[in-house]
XYZ file of N, CA and C in Angstrom:
192
model
N 114.840 42.591 47.932
C 114.223 41.484 47.245
C 114.943 41.254 45.921
N 114.971 40.032 45.486
C 115.646 39.713 44.230
C 114.773 40.089 43.052
N 115.378 40.124 41.867
C 114.630 40.471 40.669
C 113.552 39.442 40.345
N 113.762 38.185 40.767
C 112.802 37.125 40.471
C 111.686 37.026 41.500
N 111.783 37.763 42.603
C 110.782 37.644 43.660
C 109.488 38.342 43.253
N 108.425 37.904 43.857
C 107.102 38.470 43.629
C 106.559 38.897 44.991
N 106.884 40.123 45.412
C 106.589 40.538 46.795
C 105.105 40.498 47.151
N 104.226 40.889 46.238
C 102.795 40.878 46.543
C 102.302 39.444 46.697
N 102.702 38.570 45.817
C 102.297 37.164 45.905
C 102.802 36.526 47.187
N 104.030 36.865 47.574
C 104.600 36.313 48.804
C 103.814 36.766 50.025
N 103.426 38.037 50.070
C 102.672 38.545 51.214
C 101.272 37.936 51.275
N 100.625 37.779 50.129
C 99.295 37.162 50.103
C 99.393 35.707 50.556
N 100.447 35.019 50.155
C 100.644 33.629 50.588
C 100.863 33.541 52.100
N 101.385 34.610 52.705
C 101.601 34.651 54.157
C 100.331 35.006 54.918
N 99.238 35.277 54.199
C 97.967 35.562 54.863
C 97.531 37.017 54.813
N 98.272 37.880 54.122
C 97.879 39.285 53.998
C 96.738 39.394 52.997
N 95.794 40.270 53.280
C 94.627 40.502 52.433
C 94.777 41.869 51.756
N 94.485 41.941 50.455
C 94.569 43.215 49.727
C 93.273 43.981 49.955
N 93.381 45.172 50.555
C 92.208 46.002 50.822
C 91.979 47.041 49.731
N 93.063 47.617 49.212
C 92.921 48.696 48.236
C 94.164 48.751 47.359
N 94.013 49.363 46.182
C 95.096 49.496 45.220
C 95.017 50.881 44.598
N 96.160 51.487 44.363
C 96.200 52.746 43.616
C 97.503 52.813 42.837
N 97.469 53.584 41.773
C 98.701 53.815 41.018
C 98.784 55.298 40.686
N 100.002 55.779 40.589
C 100.230 57.196 40.312
C 101.599 57.349 39.671
N 101.831 58.513 39.101
C 103.147 58.831 38.548
C 103.929 59.636 39.581
N 105.176 59.249 39.796
C 106.007 60.040 40.698
C 106.538 61.248 39.932
N 107.264 62.155 40.570
C 107.743 63.360 39.883
C 108.621 63.077 38.660
N 109.214 61.876 38.593
C 110.046 61.524 37.440
C 109.243 60.887 36.314
N 107.939 60.718 36.500
C 107.092 60.139 35.477
C 107.008 58.623 35.522
N 107.545 58.020 36.557
C 107.512 56.563 36.708
C 106.228 56.168 37.425
N 105.578 55.105 36.953
C 104.349 54.632 37.587
C 104.696 53.897 38.880
N 104.049 54.302 39.960
C 104.225 53.666 41.270
C 102.893 53.026 41.645
N 102.936 51.726 41.969
C 101.730 51.010 42.369
C 101.758 50.811 43.875
N 100.637 51.111 44.534
C 100.543 51.014 45.987
C 99.407 50.070 46.365
N 99.686 49.184 47.311
C 98.701 48.229 47.783
C 98.551 48.396 49.287
N 97.307 48.497 49.749
C 97.025 48.513 51.179
C 96.670 47.094 51.573
N 97.419 46.542 52.522
C 97.245 45.156 52.946
C 96.842 45.098 54.407
N 96.145 44.013 54.779
C 95.745 43.816 56.179
C 95.940 42.356 56.546
N 96.458 42.157 57.743
C 96.567 40.818 58.320
C 96.172 40.967 59.774
N 95.062 40.370 60.145
C 94.441 40.537 61.451
C 94.180 42.023 61.657
N 94.787 42.674 62.628
C 94.537 44.107 62.836
C 95.730 44.957 62.445
N 96.672 44.376 61.699
C 97.864 45.088 61.258
C 97.684 45.508 59.801
N 98.067 46.740 59.492
C 97.968 47.247 58.122
C 99.360 47.561 57.593
N 99.521 47.391 56.295
C 100.818 47.620 55.657
C 100.573 48.174 54.253
N 101.434 49.092 53.835
C 101.405 49.606 52.464
C 102.599 49.027 51.734
N 102.344 48.452 50.578
C 103.391 47.913 49.720
C 103.456 48.802 48.485
N 104.597 49.410 48.260
C 104.801 50.320 47.136
C 105.804 49.685 46.173
N 105.430 49.572 44.905
C 106.270 48.931 43.899
C 106.426 49.857 42.706
N 107.680 50.036 42.267
C 107.940 50.820 41.059
C 109.100 50.177 40.313
N 109.149 50.333 38.995
C 110.280 49.788 38.237
C 111.564 50.533 38.568
N 112.682 49.834 38.489
C 113.974 50.483 38.683
C 114.227 51.457 37.546
N 114.900 52.551 37.841
C 115.222 53.545 36.816
C 116.260 52.980 35.852
N 117.265 52.306 36.382
C 118.290 51.674 35.562
C 118.283 50.173 35.808
N 118.257 49.394 34.763
C 118.296 47.945 34.902
C 116.916 47.339 35.028
N 116.913 46.022 35.161
C 115.662 45.278 35.286
C 115.244 45.190 36.742
N 113.987 44.874 36.948
C 113.492 44.639 38.288
C 112.679 45.791 38.844
N 112.388 45.680 40.124
C 111.522 46.631 40.792
C 112.134 47.093 42.101
N 111.714 48.271 42.538
C 112.055 48.777 43.857
C 110.795 48.571 44.713
N 110.954 47.841 45.802
C 109.821 47.494 46.664
C 110.040 48.151 48.024
N 108.983 48.782 48.528
C 109.057 49.457 49.827
C 107.835 49.023 50.640
N 108.065 48.523 51.842
C 106.986 48.130 52.740
C 106.928 49.092 53.920
N 105.735 49.551 54.248
C 105.560 50.476 55.366
C 104.412 49.996 56.240
N 104.667 49.852 57.530
C 103.593 49.496 58.460
C 102.861 50.768 58.847
N 101.544 50.654 58.926
C 100.726 51.797 59.328
C 99.949 51.460 60.563
């Protein structure tokens, strides 16, 4: 995803519903935000954290 993209907003616009949210610190002390999403009977976890070097975010999507 590009630095200007808004992955959570894009998924919600596609019809995904936010079920739950959590945030935690990873072993490096960086805050990682996790969103549990649902669309029909499909679930997905969206994990977002700031890049260690430079601007922007690292986005990871996982189907569950």
